Amino acid sequence: MEKKRVYIAGLGLIGASLALGIRRDHPEVEILGYNRSEESRRIALERGMVDRATADFAAWAPLADVIILAVPIQQTIDFIRELAGLDLKENVLISDAGSTKAEIVAAAEDFLQARPVRFVGAHPMAGSHKTGAASADVNIFENAYYIFTPSSLTKPGTTEELQDLLSGLHARFIEIDAAEHDRVTSQVSHFPHILASSLMEQAAAYSQEHALTQSFAAGGFRDMTRIAESEPGMWTSILLTNPEPILERLEDFKEHLDRVADALRSKDQDRIWNFFEEGRRVRKQMEIHKRAGVDSFYDIFINVPDEEDAILGILELLRGTSVVNIRINEENREDINGILQITFKNREDLEKSAKIVRENTDYQVFLDE
Amino acid sequence: MEKKRVYIAGLGLIGASLALGIRRDHPEVEILGYNRSEESRRIALERGMVDRATADFAAWAPLADVIILAVPIQQTIDFIRELAGLDLKENVLISDAGSTKAEIVAAAEDFLQARPVRFVGAHPMAGSHKTGAASADVNIFENAYYIFTPSSLTKPGTTEELQDLLSGLHARFIEIDAAEHDRVTSQVSHFPHILASSLMEQAAAYSQEHALTQSFAAGGFRDMTRIAESEPGMWTSILLTNPEPILERLEDFKEHLDRVADALRSKDQDRIWNFFEEGRRVRKQMEIHKRAGVDSFYDIFINVPDEEDAILGILELLRGTSVVNIRINEENREDINGILQITFKNREDLEKSAKIVRENTDYQVFLDE
């Protein structure tokens, strides 16, 4: 029996990390790679991510049993169109990694419908602040959602075959309709990016007339604008391939703002209080506070002085305990960011650690409630 | 010469922490405390934060050389009105700690104008996620802005006298017009809180029809809604005492959203790209990336596996280096949160630490650019 051959088109962060993930559980698979850039091909070859690499996408597609398109959204659509004209292996399995799904799935259904291929759209919700093959890391998929969006080109067993191939990612596989994927991500990701960049744009304009705007920007503002530093090209493509759900969320959001403005204009203390209280209540219930499969975090909060080694001192005390998450920011203490937050895997470690810190330091220690 | 007597009205987090800060540099000062709650008075007395405590605000005000109102905004205004009717010490110095300033300063000018007192509004930009005297900690003011808003009741030397009294806070003292304070904070704090709670409200409603909304909420959404968990009562008061600047920012923000929507409706790729690029460019330049007096952070980023002790292992390697900030979040790796970010005090420690981690682990290590 011949080796299974997987062709990964695009050896950026996602493509190269996928290659590493496939290698982990399936060392027997032969991995071919495509990338325009010679540098990326060289890195992928040198690090053994791929067995062979090409700059000619079309030339090698006919060799593959599985083709994964890990290129920007528009190029994904272009490659799907190109695949329709190639003499692919019978029953080849094609997938992608685009952040929006409806346009990509529609392109597949348009161009590949008459072809003897299988296709399932996919969105691995993983990333890093660095890009490129050099940044590849199989860990970026750990516990992340890997979303499949089946369509008429997805045959029985298609997603299962991909899940088996990708088992080494240790991702959370899930299936959802492509249009629904785009609606949900417009709410929790695409539109929030517009909010963040708009707030940044607004504050930048305001600071022209109000010099202390930047100085007084504290933890809340910092957190709300962090994603405004994302890569503009990728987010432009996301907006352009998911306009209706995003515009719908944007117009809906203006109505939410109008309701707050009405309450404020009419000095309606109860409505304003309920608005804030509801936000707090719902967020505390969200999965945001949960870890995969674990109902709640076990957190302690420690007020640490702004001194060298204060953090290290505490972590030294906790050596050997199951710290799973740690977070501090000392820049400005307008809000909870001024505090060292340490998350443990279980209550036993939490309580043991709180006791240790209390006995060995004079810092304030709080348990999460 | 008699001991200087400071009266702190309100022994919550801020008032009690102020008491600790005064004690640090001025052990000779006698500190009187007011709090409605017996429990707070007991804690403040037991921990030596105050020398004496009362539940009768008006009774002790005449004893004080300095009165600091550290109660909620509305109560601050009520106490200012009450002070106008008391037989206070000649030239007593009155200040406050409210998050909005124009209404409080206006109340002082209304009620105290004819009295032989000095008044300077103040806003210590400090806090914690915990409240009450039991959470008091002098460190919450370290490097935080402590904003004074002088008015006609602020005589020459008034803010200087307060700064000397509060030198133990190690805060950054700054003076600004009260109305300008409220405008700047409406942009960087008050309106962003409305944005965060509105996004939370919108997503909560959306999740009723779109079940995966909460599941797919990743790092960006989490950061953008974090401040939606703030205390509703405090934020209701802030909105109600600063309505015009906040409403102005809200209406202006809708125009920013409309411009993005226009660009998206007309599929104007360049305008959308410029919108994201400008947000990124401006944020990278912001003080947000700076530490008090230091031009830039020295950060390394390490991709760590989702394993017990991975973080501790790295920190063990870096024992003794000047770690000033550490941040990780492994819940979901859609964005940079999946990465352990460690900030050092200087480039030397940064480079030494990067070398140590690279030599002793096989994790991906990136330096900040």
PDB file of N, CA and C in Angstrom, chain B residues 3-64:
ATOM      1  N   LYS B   3      -0.022  67.688  67.123  1.00  0.00           N
ATOM      2  CA  LYS B   3       0.035  66.743  65.997  1.00  0.00           C
ATOM      3  C   LYS B   3      -0.912  67.181  64.885  1.00  0.00           C
ATOM      4  N   LYS B   4      -0.468  66.985  63.657  1.00  0.00           N
ATOM      5  CA  LYS B   4      -1.379  67.203  62.542  1.00  0.00           C
ATOM      6  C   LYS B   4      -2.428  66.091  62.564  1.00  0.00           C
ATOM      7  N   ARG B   5      -3.673  66.450  62.310  1.00  0.00           N
ATOM      8  CA  ARG B   5      -4.748  65.473  62.390  1.00  0.00           C
ATOM      9  C   ARG B   5      -5.440  65.338  61.039  1.00  0.00           C
ATOM     10  N   VAL B   6      -5.418  64.123  60.492  1.00  0.00           N
ATOM     11  CA  VAL B   6      -6.058  63.848  59.203  1.00  0.00           C
ATOM     12  C   VAL B   6      -7.295  62.996  59.440  1.00  0.00           C
ATOM     13  N   TYR B   7      -8.395  63.397  58.833  1.00  0.00           N
ATOM     14  CA  TYR B   7      -9.666  62.684  59.005  1.00  0.00           C
ATOM     15  C   TYR B   7     -10.023  62.038  57.666  1.00  0.00           C
ATOM     16  N   ILE B   8     -10.041  60.728  57.651  1.00  0.00           N
ATOM     17  CA  ILE B   8     -10.388  60.018  56.419  1.00  0.00           C
ATOM     18  C   ILE B   8     -11.813  59.503  56.538  1.00  0.00           C
ATOM     19  N   ALA B   9     -12.671  60.057  55.701  1.00  0.00           N
ATOM     20  CA  ALA B   9     -14.076  59.666  55.738  1.00  0.00           C
ATOM     21  C   ALA B   9     -14.310  58.584  54.699  1.00  0.00           C
ATOM     22  N   GLY B  10     -14.522  57.375  55.178  1.00  0.00           N
ATOM     23  CA  GLY B  10     -14.677  56.228  54.278  1.00  0.00           C
ATOM     24  C   GLY B  10     -13.455  55.334  54.390  1.00  0.00           C
ATOM     25  N   LEU B  11     -13.625  54.178  55.030  1.00  0.00           N
ATOM     26  CA  LEU B  11     -12.496  53.258  55.222  1.00  0.00           C
ATOM     27  C   LEU B  11     -12.665  52.041  54.318  1.00  0.00           C
ATOM     28  N   GLY B  12     -13.040  52.307  53.072  1.00  0.00           N
ATOM     29  CA  GLY B  12     -13.058  51.241  52.069  1.00  0.00           C
ATOM     30  C   GLY B  12     -11.645  51.029  51.550  1.00  0.00           C
ATOM     31  N   LEU B  13     -11.543  50.391  50.389  1.00  0.00           N
ATOM     32  CA  LEU B  13     -10.220  50.101  49.832  1.00  0.00           C
ATOM     33  C   LEU B  13      -9.371  51.360  49.715  1.00  0.00           C
ATOM     34  N   ILE B  14      -9.945  52.414  49.123  1.00  0.00           N
ATOM     35  CA  ILE B  14      -9.163  53.623  48.868  1.00  0.00           C
ATOM     36  C   ILE B  14      -8.829  54.358  50.166  1.00  0.00           C
ATOM     37  N   GLY B  15      -9.844  54.604  50.998  1.00  0.00           N
ATOM     38  CA  GLY B  15      -9.609  55.340  52.238  1.00  0.00           C
ATOM     39  C   GLY B  15      -8.612  54.633  53.139  1.00  0.00           C
ATOM     40  N   ALA B  16      -8.786  53.344  53.329  1.00  0.00           N
ATOM     41  CA  ALA B  16      -7.894  52.604  54.213  1.00  0.00           C
ATOM     42  C   ALA B  16      -6.484  52.516  53.630  1.00  0.00           C
ATOM     43  N   SER B  17      -6.397  52.390  52.292  1.00  0.00           N
ATOM     44  CA  SER B  17      -5.069  52.358  51.668  1.00  0.00           C
ATOM     45  C   SER B  17      -4.385  53.720  51.765  1.00  0.00           C
ATOM     46  N   LEU B  18      -5.178  54.801  51.652  1.00  0.00           N
ATOM     47  CA  LEU B  18      -4.622  56.146  51.843  1.00  0.00           C
ATOM     48  C   LEU B  18      -4.052  56.284  53.256  1.00  0.00           C
ATOM     49  N   ALA B  19      -4.780  55.753  54.232  1.00  0.00           N
ATOM     50  CA  ALA B  19      -4.293  55.819  55.616  1.00  0.00           C
ATOM     51  C   ALA B  19      -2.933  55.136  55.737  1.00  0.00           C
ATOM     52  N   LEU B  20      -2.819  53.958  55.130  1.00  0.00           N
ATOM     53  CA  LEU B  20      -1.539  53.244  55.165  1.00  0.00           C
ATOM     54  C   LEU B  20      -0.443  54.054  54.486  1.00  0.00           C
ATOM     55  N   GLY B  21      -0.809  54.705  53.381  1.00  0.00           N
ATOM     56  CA  GLY B  21       0.176  55.506  52.649  1.00  0.00           C
ATOM     57  C   GLY B  21       0.637  56.714  53.451  1.00  0.00           C
ATOM     58  N   ILE B  22      -0.267  57.340  54.190  1.00  0.00           N
ATOM     59  CA  ILE B  22       0.106  58.484  55.034  1.00  0.00           C
ATOM     60  C   ILE B  22       1.012  58.009  56.172  1.00  0.00           C
ATOM     61  N   ARG B  23       0.644  56.896  56.786  1.00  0.00           N
ATOM     62  CA  ARG B  23       1.466  56.306  57.861  1.00  0.00           C
ATOM     63  C   ARG B  23       2.906  56.073  57.405  1.00  0.00           C
ATOM     64  N   ARG B  24       3.072  55.635  56.170  1.00  0.00           N
ATOM     65  CA  ARG B  24       4.398  55.216  55.716  1.00  0.00           C
ATOM     66  C   ARG B  24       5.425  56.341  55.830  1.00  0.00           C
ATOM     67  N   ASP B  25       5.067  57.542  55.313  1.00  0.00           N
ATOM     68  CA  ASP B  25       6.039  58.640  55.378  1.00  0.00           C
ATOM     69  C   ASP B  25       5.795  59.581  56.555  1.00  0.00           C
ATOM     70  N   HIS B  26       4.622  59.512  57.161  1.00  0.00           N
ATOM     71  CA  HIS B  26       4.282  60.471  58.217  1.00  0.00           C
ATOM     72  C   HIS B  26       3.714  59.775  59.450  1.00  0.00           C
ATOM     73  N   PRO B  27       4.543  59.001  60.128  1.00  0.00           N
ATOM     74  CA  PRO B  27       4.053  58.292  61.322  1.00  0.00           C
ATOM     75  C   PRO B  27       3.609  59.255  62.424  1.00  0.00           C
ATOM     76  N   GLU B  28       4.028  60.521  62.326  1.00  0.00           N
ATOM     77  CA  GLU B  28       3.698  61.495  63.380  1.00  0.00           C
ATOM     78  C   GLU B  28       2.260  62.005  63.263  1.00  0.00           C
ATOM     79  N   VAL B  29       1.629  61.803  62.113  1.00  0.00           N
ATOM     80  CA  VAL B  29       0.280  62.319  61.896  1.00  0.00           C
ATOM     81  C   VAL B  29      -0.754  61.464  62.645  1.00  0.00           C
ATOM     82  N   GLU B  30      -1.705  62.115  63.264  1.00  0.00           N
ATOM     83  CA  GLU B  30      -2.807  61.375  63.879  1.00  0.00           C
ATOM     84  C   GLU B  30      -3.903  61.171  62.832  1.00  0.00           C
ATOM     85  N   ILE B  31      -4.344  59.943  62.670  1.00  0.00           N
ATOM     86  CA  ILE B  31      -5.357  59.660  61.647  1.00  0.00           C
ATOM     87  C   ILE B  31      -6.667  59.256  62.299  1.00  0.00           C
ATOM     88  N   LEU B  32      -7.695  60.044  62.002  1.00  0.00           N
ATOM     89  CA  LEU B  32      -9.050  59.714  62.443  1.00  0.00           C
ATOM     90  C   LEU B  32      -9.794  59.083  61.267  1.00  0.00           C
ATOM     91  N   GLY B  33     -10.669  58.156  61.564  1.00  0.00           N
ATOM     92  CA  GLY B  33     -11.412  57.510  60.482  1.00  0.00           C
ATOM     93  C   GLY B  33     -12.903  57.530  60.736  1.00  0.00           C
ATOM     94  N   TYR B  34     -13.647  57.717  59.622  1.00  0.00           N
ATOM     95  CA  TYR B  34     -15.094  57.562  59.703  1.00  0.00           C
ATOM     96  C   TYR B  34     -15.505  56.383  58.831  1.00  0.00           C
ATOM     97  N   ASN B  35     -16.377  55.551  59.348  1.00  0.00           N
ATOM     98  CA  ASN B  35     -17.079  54.592  58.485  1.00  0.00           C
ATOM     99  C   ASN B  35     -18.382  54.201  59.146  1.00  0.00           C
ATOM    100  N   ARG B  36     -19.418  54.061  58.307  1.00  0.00           N
ATOM    101  CA  ARG B  36     -20.722  53.659  58.788  1.00  0.00           C
ATOM    102  C   ARG B  36     -20.648  52.267  59.414  1.00  0.00           C
ATOM    103  N   SER B  37     -19.855  51.396  58.800  1.00  0.00           N
ATOM    104  CA  SER B  37     -19.853  49.991  59.227  1.00  0.00           C
ATOM    105  C   SER B  37     -18.896  49.756  60.394  1.00  0.00           C
ATOM    106  N   GLU B  38     -19.406  49.084  61.405  1.00  0.00           N
ATOM    107  CA  GLU B  38     -18.619  48.783  62.601  1.00  0.00           C
ATOM    108  C   GLU B  38     -17.448  47.874  62.234  1.00  0.00           C
ATOM    109  N   GLU B  39     -17.718  46.924  61.335  1.00  0.00           N
ATOM    110  CA  GLU B  39     -16.699  45.975  60.883  1.00  0.00           C
ATOM    111  C   GLU B  39     -15.490  46.695  60.275  1.00  0.00           C
ATOM    112  N   SER B  40     -15.755  47.674  59.399  1.00  0.00           N
ATOM    113  CA  SER B  40     -14.658  48.419  58.770  1.00  0.00           C
ATOM    114  C   SER B  40     -13.872  49.210  59.814  1.00  0.00           C
ATOM    115  N   ARG B  41     -14.566  49.831  60.744  1.00  0.00           N
ATOM    116  CA  ARG B  41     -13.877  50.592  61.789  1.00  0.00           C
ATOM    117  C   ARG B  41     -12.990  49.673  62.630  1.00  0.00           C
ATOM    118  N   ARG B  42     -13.511  48.481  62.934  1.00  0.00           N
ATOM    119  CA  ARG B  42     -12.757  47.530  63.749  1.00  0.00           C
ATOM    120  C   ARG B  42     -11.467  47.097  63.031  1.00  0.00           C
ATOM    121  N   ILE B  43     -11.606  46.760  61.722  1.00  0.00           N
ATOM    122  CA  ILE B  43     -10.431  46.344  60.949  1.00  0.00           C
ATOM    123  C   ILE B  43      -9.397  47.464  60.903  1.00  0.00           C
ATOM    124  N   ALA B  44      -9.873  48.688  60.632  1.00  0.00           N
ATOM    125  CA  ALA B  44      -8.953  49.826  60.507  1.00  0.00           C
ATOM    126  C   ALA B  44      -8.241  50.111  61.831  1.00  0.00           C
ATOM    127  N   LEU B  45      -8.945  49.926  62.927  1.00  0.00           N
ATOM    128  CA  LEU B  45      -8.334  50.141  64.242  1.00  0.00           C
ATOM    129  C   LEU B  45      -7.352  49.023  64.572  1.00  0.00           C
ATOM    130  N   GLU B  46      -7.796  47.787  64.357  1.00  0.00           N
ATOM    131  CA  GLU B  46      -6.956  46.629  64.694  1.00  0.00           C
ATOM    132  C   GLU B  46      -5.644  46.637  63.923  1.00  0.00           C
ATOM    133  N   ARG B  47      -5.733  47.065  62.652  1.00  0.00           N
ATOM    134  CA  ARG B  47      -4.514  47.044  61.839  1.00  0.00           C
ATOM    135  C   ARG B  47      -3.731  48.346  61.962  1.00  0.00           C
ATOM    136  N   GLY B  48      -4.160  49.202  62.843  1.00  0.00           N
ATOM    137  CA  GLY B  48      -3.420  50.440  63.073  1.00  0.00           C
ATOM    138  C   GLY B  48      -3.489  51.425  61.918  1.00  0.00           C
ATOM    139  N   MET B  49      -4.463  51.257  61.020  1.00  0.00           N
ATOM    140  CA  MET B  49      -4.598  52.213  59.915  1.00  0.00           C
ATOM    141  C   MET B  49      -5.015  53.585  60.443  1.00  0.00           C
ATOM    142  N   VAL B  50      -5.915  53.571  61.413  1.00  0.00           N
ATOM    143  CA  VAL B  50      -6.374  54.830  62.026  1.00  0.00           C
ATOM    144  C   VAL B  50      -6.142  54.738  63.540  1.00  0.00           C
ATOM    145  N   ASP B  51      -6.050  55.926  64.161  1.00  0.00           N
ATOM    146  CA  ASP B  51      -5.860  55.962  65.608  1.00  0.00           C
ATOM    147  C   ASP B  51      -7.193  55.891  66.338  1.00  0.00           C
ATOM    148  N   ARG B  52      -8.195  56.529  65.740  1.00  0.00           N
ATOM    149  CA  ARG B  52      -9.537  56.519  66.327  1.00  0.00           C
ATOM    150  C   ARG B  52     -10.541  56.433  65.184  1.00  0.00           C
ATOM    151  N   ALA B  53     -11.722  55.899  65.474  1.00  0.00           N
ATOM    152  CA  ALA B  53     -12.728  55.766  64.408  1.00  0.00           C
ATOM    153  C   ALA B  53     -14.109  56.102  64.947  1.00  0.00           C
ATOM    154  N   THR B  54     -14.934  56.665  64.063  1.00  0.00           N
ATOM    155  CA  THR B  54     -16.284  57.078  64.450  1.00  0.00           C
ATOM    156  C   THR B  54     -17.292  56.685  63.386  1.00  0.00           C
ATOM    157  N   ALA B  55     -18.562  56.617  63.788  1.00  0.00           N
ATOM    158  CA  ALA B  55     -19.652  56.406  62.834  1.00  0.00           C
ATOM    159  C   ALA B  55     -20.421  57.711  62.622  1.00  0.00           C
ATOM    160  N   ASP B  56     -19.936  58.793  63.248  1.00  0.00           N
ATOM    161  CA  ASP B  56     -20.625  60.087  63.163  1.00  0.00           C
ATOM    162  C   ASP B  56     -19.740  61.063  62.403  1.00  0.00           C
ATOM    163  N   PHE B  57     -19.963  61.156  61.100  1.00  0.00           N
ATOM    164  CA  PHE B  57     -19.078  61.959  60.246  1.00  0.00           C
ATOM    165  C   PHE B  57     -18.939  63.389  60.751  1.00  0.00           C
ATOM    166  N   ALA B  58     -20.076  64.009  61.043  1.00  0.00           N
ATOM    167  CA  ALA B  58     -20.077  65.440  61.376  1.00  0.00           C
ATOM    168  C   ALA B  58     -19.373  65.732  62.702  1.00  0.00           C
ATOM    169  N   ALA B  59     -19.466  64.792  63.629  1.00  0.00           N
ATOM    170  CA  ALA B  59     -18.938  65.059  64.969  1.00  0.00           C
ATOM    171  C   ALA B  59     -17.438  65.328  64.963  1.00  0.00           C
ATOM    172  N   TRP B  60     -16.684  64.578  64.133  1.00  0.00           N
ATOM    173  CA  TRP B  60     -15.232  64.680  64.188  1.00  0.00           C
ATOM    174  C   TRP B  60     -14.628  65.617  63.146  1.00  0.00           C
ATOM    175  N   ALA B  61     -15.418  66.021  62.165  1.00  0.00           N
ATOM    176  CA  ALA B  61     -14.873  66.897  61.123  1.00  0.00           C
ATOM    177  C   ALA B  61     -14.221  68.159  61.710  1.00  0.00           C
ATOM    178  N   PRO B  62     -14.802  68.759  62.754  1.00  0.00           N
ATOM    179  CA  PRO B  62     -14.192  69.969  63.313  1.00  0.00           C
ATOM    180  C   PRO B  62     -12.826  69.745  63.965  1.00  0.00           C
ATOM    181  N   LEU B  63     -12.461  68.492  64.208  1.00  0.00           N
ATOM    182  CA  LEU B  63     -11.172  68.208  64.847  1.00  0.00           C
ATOM    183  C   LEU B  63     -10.010  68.209  63.863  1.00  0.00           C
ATOM    184  N   ALA B  64     -10.307  68.170  62.554  1.00  0.00           N
ATOM    185  CA  ALA B  64      -9.282  67.820  61.563  1.00  0.00           C
ATOM    186  C   ALA B  64      -8.573  69.018  60.937  1.00  0.00           C
TER     187      ALA B  64
END
